[in-house]
Short mmCIF file of C-alpha atoms in Angstrom, two decimals:
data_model
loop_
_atom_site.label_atom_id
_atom_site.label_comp_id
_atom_site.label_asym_id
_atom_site.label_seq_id
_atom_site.Cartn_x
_atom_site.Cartn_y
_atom_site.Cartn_z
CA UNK T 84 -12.94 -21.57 0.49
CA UNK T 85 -11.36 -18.46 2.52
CA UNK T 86 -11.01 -15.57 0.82
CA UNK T 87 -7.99 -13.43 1.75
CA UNK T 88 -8.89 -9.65 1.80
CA UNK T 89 -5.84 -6.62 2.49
CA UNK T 90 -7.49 -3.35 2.86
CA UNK T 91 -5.44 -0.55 2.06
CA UNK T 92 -7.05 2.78 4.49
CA UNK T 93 -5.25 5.44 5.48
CA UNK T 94 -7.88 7.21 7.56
CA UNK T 95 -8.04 5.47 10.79
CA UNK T 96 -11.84 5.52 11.65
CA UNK T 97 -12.68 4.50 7.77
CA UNK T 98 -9.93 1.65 8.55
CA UNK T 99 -12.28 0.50 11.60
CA UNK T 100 -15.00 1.14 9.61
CA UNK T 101 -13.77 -1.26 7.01
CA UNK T 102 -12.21 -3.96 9.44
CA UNK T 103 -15.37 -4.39 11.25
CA UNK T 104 -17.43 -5.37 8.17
CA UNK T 105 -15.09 -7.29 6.55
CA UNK T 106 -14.92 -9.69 10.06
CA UNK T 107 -18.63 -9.99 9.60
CA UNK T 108 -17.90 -11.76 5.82
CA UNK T 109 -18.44 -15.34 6.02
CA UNK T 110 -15.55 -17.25 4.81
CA UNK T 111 -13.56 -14.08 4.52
CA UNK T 112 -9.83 -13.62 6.25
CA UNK T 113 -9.11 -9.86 6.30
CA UNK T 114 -5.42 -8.65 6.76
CA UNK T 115 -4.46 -5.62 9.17
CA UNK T 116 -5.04 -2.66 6.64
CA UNK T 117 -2.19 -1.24 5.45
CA UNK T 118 -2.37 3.09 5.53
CA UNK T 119 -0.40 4.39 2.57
CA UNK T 120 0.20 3.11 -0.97
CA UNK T 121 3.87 2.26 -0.89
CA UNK T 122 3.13 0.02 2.79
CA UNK T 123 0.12 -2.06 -0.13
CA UNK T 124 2.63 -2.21 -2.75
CA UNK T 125 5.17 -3.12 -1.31
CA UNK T 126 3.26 -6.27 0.89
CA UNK T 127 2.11 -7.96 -2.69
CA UNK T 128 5.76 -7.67 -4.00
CA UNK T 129 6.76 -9.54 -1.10
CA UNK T 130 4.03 -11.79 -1.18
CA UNK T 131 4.43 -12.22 -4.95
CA UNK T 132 8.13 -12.98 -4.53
CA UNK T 133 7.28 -16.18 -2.36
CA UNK T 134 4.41 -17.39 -4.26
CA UNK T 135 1.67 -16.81 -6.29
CA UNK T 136 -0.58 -18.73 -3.96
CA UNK T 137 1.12 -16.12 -1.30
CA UNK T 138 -1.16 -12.95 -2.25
CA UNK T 139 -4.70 -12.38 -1.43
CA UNK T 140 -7.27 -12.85 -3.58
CA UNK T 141 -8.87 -9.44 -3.00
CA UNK T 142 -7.64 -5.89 -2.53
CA UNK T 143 -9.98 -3.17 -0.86
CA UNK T 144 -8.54 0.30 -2.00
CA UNK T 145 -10.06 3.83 -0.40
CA UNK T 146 -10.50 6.47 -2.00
CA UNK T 147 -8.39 9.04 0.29
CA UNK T 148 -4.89 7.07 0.07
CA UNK T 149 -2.12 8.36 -0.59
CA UNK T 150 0.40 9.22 -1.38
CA UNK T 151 -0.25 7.66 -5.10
CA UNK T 152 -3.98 9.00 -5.87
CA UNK T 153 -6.13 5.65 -5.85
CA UNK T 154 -7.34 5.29 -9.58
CA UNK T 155 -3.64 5.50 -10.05
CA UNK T 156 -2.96 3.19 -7.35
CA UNK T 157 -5.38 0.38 -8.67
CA UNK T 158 -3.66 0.73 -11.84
CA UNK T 159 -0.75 -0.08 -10.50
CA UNK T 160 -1.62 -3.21 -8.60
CA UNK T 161 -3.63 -4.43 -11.80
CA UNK T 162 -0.96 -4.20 -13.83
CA UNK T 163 1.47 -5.61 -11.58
CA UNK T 164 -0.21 -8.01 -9.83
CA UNK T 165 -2.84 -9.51 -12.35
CA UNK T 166 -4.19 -12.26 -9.93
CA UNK T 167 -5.43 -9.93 -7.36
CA UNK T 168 -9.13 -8.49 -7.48
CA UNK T 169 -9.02 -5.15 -7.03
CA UNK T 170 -11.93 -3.25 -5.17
CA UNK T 171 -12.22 0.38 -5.16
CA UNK T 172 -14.09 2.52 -1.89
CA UNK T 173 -15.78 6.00 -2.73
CA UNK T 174 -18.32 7.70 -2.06
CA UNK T 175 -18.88 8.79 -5.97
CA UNK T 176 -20.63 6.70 -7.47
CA UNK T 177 -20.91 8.17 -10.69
CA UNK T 178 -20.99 6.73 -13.99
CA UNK T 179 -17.72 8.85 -15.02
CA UNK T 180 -15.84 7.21 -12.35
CA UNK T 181 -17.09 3.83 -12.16
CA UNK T 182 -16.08 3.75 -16.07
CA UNK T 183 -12.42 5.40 -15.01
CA UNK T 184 -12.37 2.52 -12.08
CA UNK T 185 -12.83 0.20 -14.81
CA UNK T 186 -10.59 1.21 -17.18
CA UNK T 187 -7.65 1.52 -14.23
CA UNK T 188 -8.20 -2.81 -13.89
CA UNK T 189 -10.89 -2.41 -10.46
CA UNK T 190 -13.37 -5.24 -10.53
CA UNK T 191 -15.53 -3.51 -9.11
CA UNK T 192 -16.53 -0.26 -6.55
CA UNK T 193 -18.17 0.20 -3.07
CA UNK T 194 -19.74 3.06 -2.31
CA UNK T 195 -19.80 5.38 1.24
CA UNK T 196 -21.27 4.70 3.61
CA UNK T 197 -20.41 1.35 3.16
CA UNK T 198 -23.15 -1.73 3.55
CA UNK T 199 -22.73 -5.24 4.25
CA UNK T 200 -24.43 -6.42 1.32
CA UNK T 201 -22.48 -4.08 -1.36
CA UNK T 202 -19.39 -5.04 -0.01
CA UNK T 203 -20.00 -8.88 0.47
CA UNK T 204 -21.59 -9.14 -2.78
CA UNK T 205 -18.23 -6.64 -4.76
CA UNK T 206 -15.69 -9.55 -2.66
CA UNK T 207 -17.14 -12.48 -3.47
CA UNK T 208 -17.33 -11.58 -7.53
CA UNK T 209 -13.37 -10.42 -7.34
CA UNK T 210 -12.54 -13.45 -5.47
CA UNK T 211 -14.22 -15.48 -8.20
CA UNK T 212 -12.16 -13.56 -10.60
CA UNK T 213 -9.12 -13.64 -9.22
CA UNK T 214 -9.18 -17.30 -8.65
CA UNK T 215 -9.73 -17.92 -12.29
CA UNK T 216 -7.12 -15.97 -13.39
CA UNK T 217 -4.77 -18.14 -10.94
CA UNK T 218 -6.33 -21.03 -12.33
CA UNK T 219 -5.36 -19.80 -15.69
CA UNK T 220 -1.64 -19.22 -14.63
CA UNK T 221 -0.83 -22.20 -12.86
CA UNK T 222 -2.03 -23.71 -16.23
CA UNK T 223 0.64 -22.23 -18.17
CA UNK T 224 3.95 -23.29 -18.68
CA UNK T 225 5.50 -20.22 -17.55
CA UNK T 226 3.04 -18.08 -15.36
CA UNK T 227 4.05 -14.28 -15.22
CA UNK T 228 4.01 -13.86 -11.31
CA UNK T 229 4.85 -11.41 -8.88
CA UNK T 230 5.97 -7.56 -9.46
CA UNK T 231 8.01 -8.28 -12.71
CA UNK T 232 11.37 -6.48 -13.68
CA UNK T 233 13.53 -4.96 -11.12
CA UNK T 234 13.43 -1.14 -11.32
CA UNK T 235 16.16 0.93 -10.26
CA UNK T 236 16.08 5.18 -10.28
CA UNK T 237 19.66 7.01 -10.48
CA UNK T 238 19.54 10.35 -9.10
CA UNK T 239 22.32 13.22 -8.54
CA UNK T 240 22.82 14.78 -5.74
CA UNK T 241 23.35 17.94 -7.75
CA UNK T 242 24.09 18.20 -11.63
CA UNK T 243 27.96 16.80 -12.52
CA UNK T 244 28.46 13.96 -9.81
CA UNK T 245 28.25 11.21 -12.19
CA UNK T 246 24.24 9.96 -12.01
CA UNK T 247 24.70 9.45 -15.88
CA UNK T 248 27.61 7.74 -16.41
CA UNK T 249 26.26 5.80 -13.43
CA UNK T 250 22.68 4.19 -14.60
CA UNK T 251 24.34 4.00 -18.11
CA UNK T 252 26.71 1.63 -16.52
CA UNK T 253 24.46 -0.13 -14.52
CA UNK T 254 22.31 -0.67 -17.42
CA UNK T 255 25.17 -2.10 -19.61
CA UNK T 256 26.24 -4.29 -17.00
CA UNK T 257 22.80 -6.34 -16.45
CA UNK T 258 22.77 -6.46 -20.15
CA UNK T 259 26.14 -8.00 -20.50
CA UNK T 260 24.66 -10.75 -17.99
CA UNK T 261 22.08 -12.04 -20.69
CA UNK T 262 18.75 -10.08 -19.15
CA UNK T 263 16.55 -7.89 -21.25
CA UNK T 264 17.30 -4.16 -19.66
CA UNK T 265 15.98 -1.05 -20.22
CA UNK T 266 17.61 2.20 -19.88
CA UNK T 267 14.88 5.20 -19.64
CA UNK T 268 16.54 8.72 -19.83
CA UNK T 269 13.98 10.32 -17.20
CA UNK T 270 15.97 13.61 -17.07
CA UNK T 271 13.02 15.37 -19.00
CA UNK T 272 14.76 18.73 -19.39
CA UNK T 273 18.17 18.16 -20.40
CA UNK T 274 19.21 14.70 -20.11
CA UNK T 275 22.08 13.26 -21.73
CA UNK T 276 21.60 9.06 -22.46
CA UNK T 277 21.02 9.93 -26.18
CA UNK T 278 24.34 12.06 -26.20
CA UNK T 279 26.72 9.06 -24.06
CA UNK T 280 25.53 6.47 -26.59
CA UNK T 281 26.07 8.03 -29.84
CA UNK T 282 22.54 7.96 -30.06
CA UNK T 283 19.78 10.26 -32.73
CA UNK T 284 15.92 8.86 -32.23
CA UNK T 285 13.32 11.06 -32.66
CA UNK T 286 10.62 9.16 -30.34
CA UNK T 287 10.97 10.14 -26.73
CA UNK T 288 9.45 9.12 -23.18
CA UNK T 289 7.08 12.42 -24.26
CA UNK T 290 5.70 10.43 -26.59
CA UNK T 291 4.09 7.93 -24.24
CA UNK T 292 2.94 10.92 -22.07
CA UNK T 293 -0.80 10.95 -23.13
CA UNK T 294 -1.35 7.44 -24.23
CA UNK T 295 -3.76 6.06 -21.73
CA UNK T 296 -2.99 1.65 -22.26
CA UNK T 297 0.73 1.22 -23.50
CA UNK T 298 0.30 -1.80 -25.60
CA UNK T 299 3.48 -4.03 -26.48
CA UNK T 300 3.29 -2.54 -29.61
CA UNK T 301 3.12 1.29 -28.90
CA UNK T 302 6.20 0.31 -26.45
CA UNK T 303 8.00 -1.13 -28.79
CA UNK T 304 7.42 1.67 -31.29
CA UNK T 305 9.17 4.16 -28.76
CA UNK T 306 11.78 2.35 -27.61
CA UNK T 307 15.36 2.35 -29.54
CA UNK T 308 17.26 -0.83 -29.64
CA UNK T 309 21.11 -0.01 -29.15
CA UNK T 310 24.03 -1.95 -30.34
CA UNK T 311 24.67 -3.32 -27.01
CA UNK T 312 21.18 -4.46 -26.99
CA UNK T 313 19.70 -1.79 -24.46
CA UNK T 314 16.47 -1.03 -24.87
CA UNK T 315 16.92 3.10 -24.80
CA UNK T 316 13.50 5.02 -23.77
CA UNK T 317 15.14 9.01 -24.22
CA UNK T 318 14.27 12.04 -22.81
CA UNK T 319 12.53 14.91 -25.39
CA UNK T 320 14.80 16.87 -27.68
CA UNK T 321 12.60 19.54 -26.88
CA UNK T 322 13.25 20.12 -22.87
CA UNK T 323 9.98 22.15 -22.90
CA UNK T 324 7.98 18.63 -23.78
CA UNK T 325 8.95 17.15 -20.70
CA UNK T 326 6.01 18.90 -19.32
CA UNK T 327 4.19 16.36 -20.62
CA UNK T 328 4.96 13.23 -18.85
CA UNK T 329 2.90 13.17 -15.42
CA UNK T 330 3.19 11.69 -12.78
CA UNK T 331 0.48 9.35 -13.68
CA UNK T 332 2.05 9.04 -16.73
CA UNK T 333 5.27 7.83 -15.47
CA UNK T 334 4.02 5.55 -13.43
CA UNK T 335 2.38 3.79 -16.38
CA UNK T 336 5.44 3.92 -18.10
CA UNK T 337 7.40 2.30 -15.36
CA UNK T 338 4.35 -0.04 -15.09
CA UNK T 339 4.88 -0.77 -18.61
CA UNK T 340 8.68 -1.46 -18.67
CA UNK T 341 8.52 -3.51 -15.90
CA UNK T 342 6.57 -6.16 -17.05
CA UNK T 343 8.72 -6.89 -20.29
CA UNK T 344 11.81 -6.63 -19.02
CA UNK T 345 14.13 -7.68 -16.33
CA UNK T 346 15.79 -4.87 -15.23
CA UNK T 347 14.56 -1.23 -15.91
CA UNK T 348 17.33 1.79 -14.91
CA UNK T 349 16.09 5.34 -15.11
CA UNK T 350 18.23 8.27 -15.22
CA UNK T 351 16.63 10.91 -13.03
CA UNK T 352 19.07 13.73 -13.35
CA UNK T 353 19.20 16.23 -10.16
CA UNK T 354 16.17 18.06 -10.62
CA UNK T 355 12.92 16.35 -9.00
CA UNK T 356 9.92 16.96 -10.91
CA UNK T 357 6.31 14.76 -10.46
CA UNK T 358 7.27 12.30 -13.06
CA UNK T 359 10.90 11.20 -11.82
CA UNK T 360 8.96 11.48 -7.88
CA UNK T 361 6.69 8.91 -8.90
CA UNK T 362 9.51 6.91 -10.75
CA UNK T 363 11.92 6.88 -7.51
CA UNK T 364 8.52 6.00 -5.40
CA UNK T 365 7.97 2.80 -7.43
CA UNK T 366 12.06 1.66 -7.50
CA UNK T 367 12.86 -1.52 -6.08
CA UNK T 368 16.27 0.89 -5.37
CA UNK T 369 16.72 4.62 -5.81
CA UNK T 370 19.97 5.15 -5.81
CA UNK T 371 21.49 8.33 -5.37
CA UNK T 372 24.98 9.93 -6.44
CA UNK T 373 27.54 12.42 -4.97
CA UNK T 374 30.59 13.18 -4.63
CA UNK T 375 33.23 13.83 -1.58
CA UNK T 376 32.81 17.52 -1.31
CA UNK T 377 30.64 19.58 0.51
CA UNK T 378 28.91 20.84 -1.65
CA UNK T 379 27.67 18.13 -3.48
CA UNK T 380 26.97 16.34 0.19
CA UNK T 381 24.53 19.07 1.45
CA UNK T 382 22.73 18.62 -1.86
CA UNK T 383 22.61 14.76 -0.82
CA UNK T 384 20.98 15.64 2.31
CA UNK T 385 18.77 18.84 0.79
CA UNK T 386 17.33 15.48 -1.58
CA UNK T 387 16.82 13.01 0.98
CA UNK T 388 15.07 15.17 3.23
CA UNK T 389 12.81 16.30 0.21
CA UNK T 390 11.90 13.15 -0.66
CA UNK T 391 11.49 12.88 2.78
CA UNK T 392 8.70 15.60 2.94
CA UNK T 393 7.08 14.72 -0.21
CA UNK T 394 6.47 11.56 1.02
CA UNK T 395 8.62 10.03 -2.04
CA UNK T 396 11.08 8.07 -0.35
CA UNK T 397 12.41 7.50 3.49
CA UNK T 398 15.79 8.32 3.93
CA UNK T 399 16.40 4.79 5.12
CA UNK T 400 14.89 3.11 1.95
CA UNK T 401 17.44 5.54 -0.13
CA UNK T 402 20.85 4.18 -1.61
CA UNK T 403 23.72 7.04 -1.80
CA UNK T 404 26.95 5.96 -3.69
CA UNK T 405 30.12 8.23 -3.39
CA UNK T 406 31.40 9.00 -7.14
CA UNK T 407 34.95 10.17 -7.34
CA UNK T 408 36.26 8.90 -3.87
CA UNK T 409 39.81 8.68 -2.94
CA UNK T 410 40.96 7.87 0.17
CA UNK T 411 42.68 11.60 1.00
CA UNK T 412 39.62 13.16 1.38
CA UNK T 413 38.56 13.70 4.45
CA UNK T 414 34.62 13.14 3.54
CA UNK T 415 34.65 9.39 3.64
CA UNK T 416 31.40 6.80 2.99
CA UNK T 417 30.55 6.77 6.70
CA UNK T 418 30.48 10.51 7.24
CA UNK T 419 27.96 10.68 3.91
CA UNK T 420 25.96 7.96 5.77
CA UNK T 421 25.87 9.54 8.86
CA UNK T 422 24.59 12.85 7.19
CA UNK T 423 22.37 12.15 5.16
CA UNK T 424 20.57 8.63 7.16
CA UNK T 425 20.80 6.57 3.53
CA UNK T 426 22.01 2.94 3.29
CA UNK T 427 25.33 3.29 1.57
CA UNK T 428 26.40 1.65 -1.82
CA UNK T 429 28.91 -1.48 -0.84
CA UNK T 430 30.97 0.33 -3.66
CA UNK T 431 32.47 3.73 -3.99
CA UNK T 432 33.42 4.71 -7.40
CA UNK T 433 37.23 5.74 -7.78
CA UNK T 434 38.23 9.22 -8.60
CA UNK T 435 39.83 8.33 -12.48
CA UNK T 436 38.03 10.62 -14.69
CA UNK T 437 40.98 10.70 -17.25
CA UNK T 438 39.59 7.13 -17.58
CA UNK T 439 36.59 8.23 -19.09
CA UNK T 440 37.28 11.28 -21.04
CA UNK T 441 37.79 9.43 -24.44
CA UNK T 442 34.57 7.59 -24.35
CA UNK T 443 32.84 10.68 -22.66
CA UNK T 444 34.32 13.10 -25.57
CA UNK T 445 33.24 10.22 -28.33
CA UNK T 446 29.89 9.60 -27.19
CA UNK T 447 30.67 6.26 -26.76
CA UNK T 448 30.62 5.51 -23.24
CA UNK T 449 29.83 2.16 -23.84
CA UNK T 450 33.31 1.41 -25.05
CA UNK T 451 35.07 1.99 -22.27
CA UNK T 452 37.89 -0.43 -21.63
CA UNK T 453 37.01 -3.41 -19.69
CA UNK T 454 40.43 -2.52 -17.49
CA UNK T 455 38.79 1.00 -16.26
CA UNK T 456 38.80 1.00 -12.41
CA UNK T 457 35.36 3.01 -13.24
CA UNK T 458 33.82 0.54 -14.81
CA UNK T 459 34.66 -2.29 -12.85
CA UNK T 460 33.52 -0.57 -9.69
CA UNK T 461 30.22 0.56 -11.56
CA UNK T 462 29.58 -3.47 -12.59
CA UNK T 463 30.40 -4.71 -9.29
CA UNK T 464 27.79 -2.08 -8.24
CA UNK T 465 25.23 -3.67 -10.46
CA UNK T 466 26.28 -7.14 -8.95
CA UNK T 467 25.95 -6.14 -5.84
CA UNK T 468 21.79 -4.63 -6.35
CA UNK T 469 21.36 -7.83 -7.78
CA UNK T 470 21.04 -6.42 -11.53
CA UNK T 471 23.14 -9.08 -13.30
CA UNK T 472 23.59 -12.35 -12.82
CA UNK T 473 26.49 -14.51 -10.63
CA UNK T 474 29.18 -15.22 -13.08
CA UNK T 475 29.40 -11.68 -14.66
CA UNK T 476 29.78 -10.08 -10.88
CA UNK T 477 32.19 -12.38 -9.69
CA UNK T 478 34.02 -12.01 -12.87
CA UNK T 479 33.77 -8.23 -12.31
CA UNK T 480 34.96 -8.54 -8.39
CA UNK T 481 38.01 -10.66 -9.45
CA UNK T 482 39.13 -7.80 -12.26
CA UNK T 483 38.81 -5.18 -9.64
CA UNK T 484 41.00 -7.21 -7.02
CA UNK T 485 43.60 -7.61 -9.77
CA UNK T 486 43.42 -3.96 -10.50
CA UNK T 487 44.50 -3.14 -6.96
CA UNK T 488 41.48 -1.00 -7.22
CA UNK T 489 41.27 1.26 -3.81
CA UNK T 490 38.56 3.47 -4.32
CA UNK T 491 35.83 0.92 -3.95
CA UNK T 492 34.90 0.12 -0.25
CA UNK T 493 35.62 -3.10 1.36
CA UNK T 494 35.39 -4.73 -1.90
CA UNK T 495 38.86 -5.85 -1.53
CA UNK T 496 38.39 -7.77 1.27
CA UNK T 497 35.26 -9.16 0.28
CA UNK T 498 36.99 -10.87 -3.21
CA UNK T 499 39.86 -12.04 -1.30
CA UNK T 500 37.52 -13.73 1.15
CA UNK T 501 35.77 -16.06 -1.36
#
């Protein structure tokens, strides 16, 4: 049987190295290597979201990737992807980090320089592991395949544009849809979820911060179930305690989320810190907010281009949606576009803050009235990133059309086109 091997090599001699051994295996079909972590990551999801049968049985992981370090990498794509063998490449072969190798999900390590033998003998046992596990899936009567939940990261241009009131939204709306969502308040320092949901819980995403295997049950311990049925995951009461939630420990947390529920939103805030970086890296869509000034646009294009640097997140794999528009000012959708070299949101929220205020002042922005212009442009939002399901956005489409709504872009013409 052919075993299907994607190396993931970001140095290119190692890569040769790597290809030219693996061409040697018999039986073996080795994939172009891919050279950073979000280029591996983002092949299985596609793969995943064809078939199970789609991915390869065997991942080759180096030990001088990046961005994501690789023991947190092979985490990742263990927990994710549970069917693929992965295989880590270092040249330590020490007991301390084969036993860290293990306990990220590898199935096994290859040591520098490499050797035929080592690595034929490492590919052939993670084939034969991975193939059982598929076995064992295809058995069941409803296999867990693919990259699980749908994770979206909001972010704000700069503190006030709405980020917030946005992912709240968002959240609320792929509840109301029937999936299991939840809402993680990843604004360490001073976020605000806890505050716009009438909410007091004294476990926080700190709390997960130095746990090193999130069970269901240590999950479900820190998670508060609200009355609209969000799962709520808040930010510490104590700003300082943010500190403790890594980057490695977000991504675990995200990891975790994921793969029990269907949608996961994450409230970012403005400020970009190693935790919410690794959080917007791992986002099926990271979507950021601004408003029509410009002010609050140079701070959208100060962000892009840091994530930019950072190696985070390409501008052209970023989402920007205009809070606040109306159509008298002269910054417009395609001039935010233009500057800052996002995709743009199919939506632009209207500027009718006096909409909000009540719920805002209350603390119970979940009760805002189903006639808000806000809210319907916010849950045609969700529709439209494919957070909630067909009846609840075309139901929120059709309210917005009979609102006369004119903030939100285009979105007139696409209802009255159906």
């Amino acid at each position: 049987m052919t075993t299907r091997i994607l190396p993931a090599v970001g140095d290119p001699d190692a890569a040769r190295s790597v290809t030219t051994l693996l061409s040697q295996l018999p039986d073996a079909e080795p994939a172009p290597p891919v050279t950073d972590s979000t280029q591996l990551v983002d092949a299985l999801a596609r793969l995943a979201a064809v078939s199970l049968d789609e991915l390869p049985e065997v991942v080759l992981v180096h030990e001088r990737i990046g961005p994501v370090p690789a023991l947190d990498l092979v985490r990742e794509v263990a927990l994710r992807f549970p069917a693929v063998g992965v295989v880590l490449i270092t040249a330590d072969a020490s007991p301390v980090l084969f036993s860290a190798a293990m306990d990220s999900g590898a199935r096994g390590l290859v040591t520098l320089p490499l050797g035929y033998e080592e690595l034929a003998s490492r590919v052939q046992a993670a084939a034969q592991w991975s193939l059982g596990v598929r076995r064992h899936l295809g058995a069941a009567a409803d296999p867990v395949v693919g990259p699980g939940g749908t994770v979206v990261t909001v972010s704000g241009a700069k503190g006030g544009v709405g980020a917030t009131v946005t992912a709240v939204h968002l959240a609320l709306a792929a509840r109301a849809s029937g999936r299991s969502v939840a809402l993680v308040d990843m604004d360490l320092q001073s976020g605000d979820v806890a505050s716009y949901l009438d909410v007091q819980f004294r476990r926080s995403v700190a709390d997960l911060a130095t746990i090193t295997d999130i069970s269901p049950r240590v999950l479900q311990d820190a998670l508060y179930v609200h009355e609209t049925g969000l799962s709520l995951l808040l930010a510490p009461a104590e700003g300082e305690r943010g500190e403790e939630v890594t980057d490695r420990a977000a991504r675990q947390i995200v990891s975790a989320l994921r793969g029990r529920h269907e949608v996961v939103v994450l409230d970012c805030g403005s400020r970009l810190d190693s935790a919410n970086a690794a959080a917007i890296e791992m986002a099926d869509t990271a979507l950021l907010v601004t408003t029509p000034d410009v002010v609050a646009v140079r701070a959208a294009k100060r962000t892009v281009r840091m994530w930019e640097r950072l190696q985070v997140r390409k501008a052209e794999e970023s989402t920007t949606l205009v809070n606040r528009h109306h159509r008298a000012t002269e910054i417009q959708p395609p001039l935010v576009q233009k500057i800052t070299g996002t995709r743009m949101a199919p939506v632009a929220v209207p500027d009718h803050f006096k909409e909000l205020q009540a719920v805002v002042d209350a603390g119970r922005l979940h009760d805002l009235d189903a006639k808000s212009t806000v809210k319907q442009a916010l849950w045609t939002l969700a529709g439209e990133l494919g957070l909630v399901g067909a009846p609840v956005a075309e139901a929120s489409g059709k309210q917005l059309a009979r609102a006369g709504d004119r903030g939100s872009l285009g979105l007139r013409r696409r209802t009255g086109g159906r």
